[in-house]
Amino acid sequence: MFKNNFLWGGATAANQFEGGYNLGGRGLATSDTKTNGSMNKKRKHSFLDSNGKIVYLHGSEKIPQAYQSVIDEKMYYPSHRAVDFYHRYEDDIALLAQMGFKCFRMSISWTRIYPRGNESSPNQAGLDFYDHIFDECLKYGIEPIVTLNHFDMPIYLADHQNGWLNRQTVEYFIQYCKTVFKYYRGKVKYWMTFNEINLLRGYDTLGVHEMTPARYYQALHHIFVASAKAVILGHKIDSNNQIGMMLANILTYSKTCNPRDVALELDVSRKLKYFYSDVQCRGYYPSYIVNSLKQQGITINSLEDDDNLLKNGCVDYIGFSYYNSGVVTTRKDAEMTLGNGIKMAANPYLKESEWKWPIDPIGLRISLNLLWDRYQKPLFIVENGLGANDQIAEDGKIHDEYRIDYLREHIIEMKKAVDEDGVELIGYTPWGCIDLVSAGTGEMKKRYGFIYVDMDDNGKGTLKRSCKESFYWYQKVIKSNGESLS
């Protein structure tokens, strides 16, 4: 049975949900130059080249440092309005309260607090905006769960100092953290530093224009240091703060019992996820990564105190996303599939979503046990859910029983991990509790929410909110503390 204070809720991110990209003194973020796309069409960023011509490049492509981000008025950028939480937060939070939410995971947009990222003082309008949101949540007894950095950064820092490749970005980030830790002291207790830290890549999230393995690991080191410093600072400002990491937990299976497959799975699971959680939970670089960097001829430039910072800045809990598992094999002719941006071999024992993500509820229980056994730190499932092309039926309702089935099966396995295995679990916040823009594809039709938003892939629609069948089902789940799942 879940504890009485178990945190049931839902999760969102500012650049997919908030909108108001140029309002209230907010500055441009890397997400704001990212166009829409689809399952078969990659999202791209718009830049001005050295000749003043607008070019569109995918975030993982090499982008010349001379290029500058630009917004093309002819293109659609989903983050600009998103689903307009900026203007609708009171009504949206009231709907979350109606469902019975105990918590709401959201992110603060860095550029709403420091528009360019390097100002000496914060933007008061931005501070006030989130203050109002937190007050609205607390009015209903909803605990804010706040991600400090969710897949973007100030464009100014990206274009003018190569983002996280520059050590100075650490200090700008810590200035931002210090501001929000102090301003929201007593209102926000649960924080996470970087969303899905193991999926940060390229211009989108690192602000690095021309990426190489050496540059990636250098930028990542700065992020590890920034996270550790944020944990130390957050505890100093308020000893009640609980500051966690956030991992994209993609469970990996060996395709066969061939020792070569098993050895490959070990290597993949370490480098895909455990490296990141090892550093943030144990406070040092694991030997398998130290040796790998040596073999690649990569040397990380660090400061004398960095080792102490990592050691003293370990997180209090592990927040993680779980959508799917994947299969690892040495066979070159294996059928492949895609889940959460990671290509792996297909699993014949599992069904897949419309977007070809394997559906593996038992894998959630396995993941909870693996993380608990490895770290013995409290766990928090901060993303889980089914992206589906929901349709309004002739009766005007959204019958998303497939989402109810998905969530029910995952909660059943979650309960087993708690009741039978003794895993310490803080809470559960399914992704996109109100429909929002997909981070991977920029689509709107890939919906996760309990609440439908009237908007299409091109941003057209009334933005009217409607409760799906899953809304009322999750309402019963929360009210019964996970006992009523029918």
Tab-separated table of N, CA, C and O in Angstrom, residues 143-144 148 177-178 180-192 230-244 314-317:
chain	number	residue	atom	x	y	z
A	143	GLU	N	1.355	20.240	-4.052
A	143	GLU	CA	2.787	20.470	-3.832
A	143	GLU	C	3.468	20.720	-5.174
A	143	GLU	O	3.438	19.870	-6.056
A	144	PRO	N	4.125	21.885	-5.367
A	144	PRO	CA	4.857	22.103	-6.618
A	144	PRO	C	6.139	21.250	-6.646
A	144	PRO	O	6.880	21.201	-5.667
A	148	LEU	N	14.433	22.710	-12.585
A	148	LEU	CA	15.144	23.965	-12.819
A	148	LEU	C	15.526	24.159	-14.278
A	148	LEU	O	15.555	25.292	-14.774
A	177	CYS	N	19.627	29.685	-9.888
A	177	CYS	CA	19.173	28.792	-8.822
A	177	CYS	C	19.057	29.522	-7.486
A	177	CYS	O	18.071	29.356	-6.754
A	178	LYS	N	20.065	30.320	-7.177
A	178	LYS	CA	20.063	31.060	-5.919
A	178	LYS	C	18.843	31.968	-5.834
A	178	LYS	O	18.186	32.065	-4.787
A	180	VAL	N	15.845	31.671	-7.391
A	180	VAL	CA	14.558	30.976	-7.223
A	180	VAL	C	14.501	30.218	-5.896
A	180	VAL	O	13.431	30.136	-5.274
A	181	PHE	N	15.625	29.670	-5.441
A	181	PHE	CA	15.628	29.007	-4.130
A	181	PHE	C	15.223	29.991	-3.027
A	181	PHE	O	14.460	29.651	-2.118
A	182	LYS	N	15.755	31.207	-3.096
A	182	LYS	CA	15.449	32.215	-2.079
A	182	LYS	C	14.025	32.741	-2.232
A	182	LYS	O	13.289	32.890	-1.247
A	183	TYR	N	13.634	33.029	-3.471
A	183	TYR	CA	12.350	33.689	-3.694
A	183	TYR	C	11.181	32.773	-3.352
A	183	TYR	O	10.131	33.239	-2.868
A	184	TYR	N	11.344	31.478	-3.603
A	184	TYR	CA	10.240	30.542	-3.386
A	184	TYR	C	10.440	29.670	-2.149
A	184	TYR	O	9.802	28.624	-2.014
A	185	ARG	N	11.332	30.115	-1.281
A	185	ARG	CA	11.550	29.391	-0.033
A	185	ARG	C	10.242	29.291	0.742
A	185	ARG	O	9.519	30.275	0.904
A	186	GLY	N	9.930	28.088	1.191
A	186	GLY	CA	8.686	27.869	1.927
A	186	GLY	C	7.511	27.532	1.042
A	186	GLY	O	6.475	27.055	1.534
A	187	LYS	N	7.651	27.775	-0.267
A	187	LYS	CA	6.571	27.439	-1.205
A	187	LYS	C	6.908	26.205	-2.041
A	187	LYS	O	6.022	25.425	-2.392
A	188	VAL	N	8.183	26.062	-2.361
A	188	VAL	CA	8.631	24.909	-3.136
A	188	VAL	C	9.623	24.122	-2.295
A	188	VAL	O	10.619	24.670	-1.814
A	189	LYS	N	9.355	22.846	-2.138
A	189	LYS	CA	10.223	21.964	-1.357
A	189	LYS	C	10.973	20.989	-2.264
A	189	LYS	O	12.130	20.683	-2.038
A	190	TYR	N	10.298	20.488	-3.294
A	190	TYR	CA	10.881	19.480	-4.181
A	190	TYR	C	11.397	20.127	-5.462
A	190	TYR	O	10.640	20.800	-6.181
A	191	TRP	N	12.670	19.915	-5.730
A	191	TRP	CA	13.324	20.444	-6.923
A	191	TRP	C	14.030	19.314	-7.667
A	191	TRP	O	14.442	18.331	-7.063
A	192	MET	N	14.185	19.488	-8.979
A	192	MET	CA	15.073	18.642	-9.777
A	192	MET	C	15.962	19.548	-10.603
A	192	MET	O	15.500	20.591	-11.083
A	230	ALA	N	24.139	23.344	-7.195
A	230	ALA	CA	22.745	23.687	-6.918
A	230	ALA	C	22.233	22.921	-5.702
A	230	ALA	O	21.509	23.477	-4.863
A	231	VAL	N	22.601	21.638	-5.595
A	231	VAL	CA	22.180	20.842	-4.435
A	231	VAL	C	22.746	21.437	-3.146
A	231	VAL	O	22.025	21.627	-2.163
A	232	ILE	N	24.032	21.740	-3.164
A	232	ILE	CA	24.690	22.317	-1.980
A	232	ILE	C	24.052	23.648	-1.604
A	232	ILE	O	23.741	23.912	-0.432
A	233	LEU	N	23.834	24.497	-2.612
A	233	LEU	CA	23.244	25.814	-2.374
A	233	LEU	C	21.810	25.697	-1.875
A	233	LEU	O	21.400	26.398	-0.936
A	234	GLY	N	21.035	24.806	-2.513
A	234	GLY	CA	19.635	24.640	-2.122
A	234	GLY	C	19.482	24.189	-0.685
A	234	GLY	O	18.582	24.643	0.040
A	235	HIS	N	20.356	23.298	-0.241
A	235	HIS	CA	20.323	22.846	1.153
A	235	HIS	C	20.723	23.967	2.112
A	235	HIS	O	20.180	24.063	3.221
A	236	LYS	N	21.668	24.782	1.672
A	236	LYS	CA	22.123	25.886	2.524
A	236	LYS	C	21.030	26.925	2.702
A	236	LYS	O	20.833	27.464	3.804
A	237	ILE	N	20.318	27.223	1.627
A	237	ILE	CA	19.265	28.239	1.684
A	237	ILE	C	18.062	27.752	2.489
A	237	ILE	O	17.453	28.509	3.248
A	238	ASP	N	17.725	26.475	2.322
A	238	ASP	CA	16.588	25.920	3.060
A	238	ASP	C	16.857	24.439	3.306
A	238	ASP	O	16.850	23.633	2.370
A	239	SER	N	17.074	24.080	4.548
A	239	SER	CA	17.397	22.691	4.885
A	239	SER	C	16.243	21.738	4.609
A	239	SER	O	16.422	20.517	4.593
A	240	ASN	N	15.043	22.280	4.382
A	240	ASN	CA	13.891	21.432	4.050
A	240	ASN	C	13.839	21.054	2.571
A	240	ASN	O	13.057	20.180	2.192
A	241	ASN	N	14.646	21.715	1.764
A	241	ASN	CA	14.638	21.413	0.332
A	241	ASN	C	15.045	19.972	0.073
A	241	ASN	O	15.999	19.459	0.649
A	242	GLN	N	14.303	19.329	-0.835
A	242	GLN	CA	14.653	18.007	-1.350
A	242	GLN	C	14.993	18.196	-2.824
A	242	GLN	O	14.128	18.567	-3.628
A	243	ILE	N	16.254	17.951	-3.150
A	243	ILE	CA	16.726	18.248	-4.512
A	243	ILE	C	17.178	16.963	-5.188
A	243	ILE	O	18.073	16.270	-4.692
A	244	GLY	N	16.547	16.648	-6.288
A	244	GLY	CA	16.814	15.399	-6.983
A	244	GLY	C	17.381	15.593	-8.366
A	244	GLY	O	17.479	16.699	-8.882
A	314	CYS	N	25.653	15.403	-3.866
A	314	CYS	CA	24.818	14.270	-4.283
A	314	CYS	C	23.340	14.593	-4.047
A	314	CYS	O	22.977	15.260	-3.079
A	315	VAL	N	22.504	14.084	-4.925
A	315	VAL	CA	21.072	14.384	-4.868
A	315	VAL	C	20.387	13.639	-3.728
A	315	VAL	O	20.873	12.615	-3.239
A	316	ASP	N	19.220	14.161	-3.318
A	316	ASP	CA	18.445	13.550	-2.243
A	316	ASP	C	17.575	12.403	-2.739
A	316	ASP	O	17.259	11.487	-1.968
A	317	TYR	N	17.139	12.485	-3.977
A	317	TYR	CA	16.267	11.440	-4.522
A	317	TYR	C	16.490	11.339	-6.025
A	317	TYR	O	17.133	12.202	-6.645
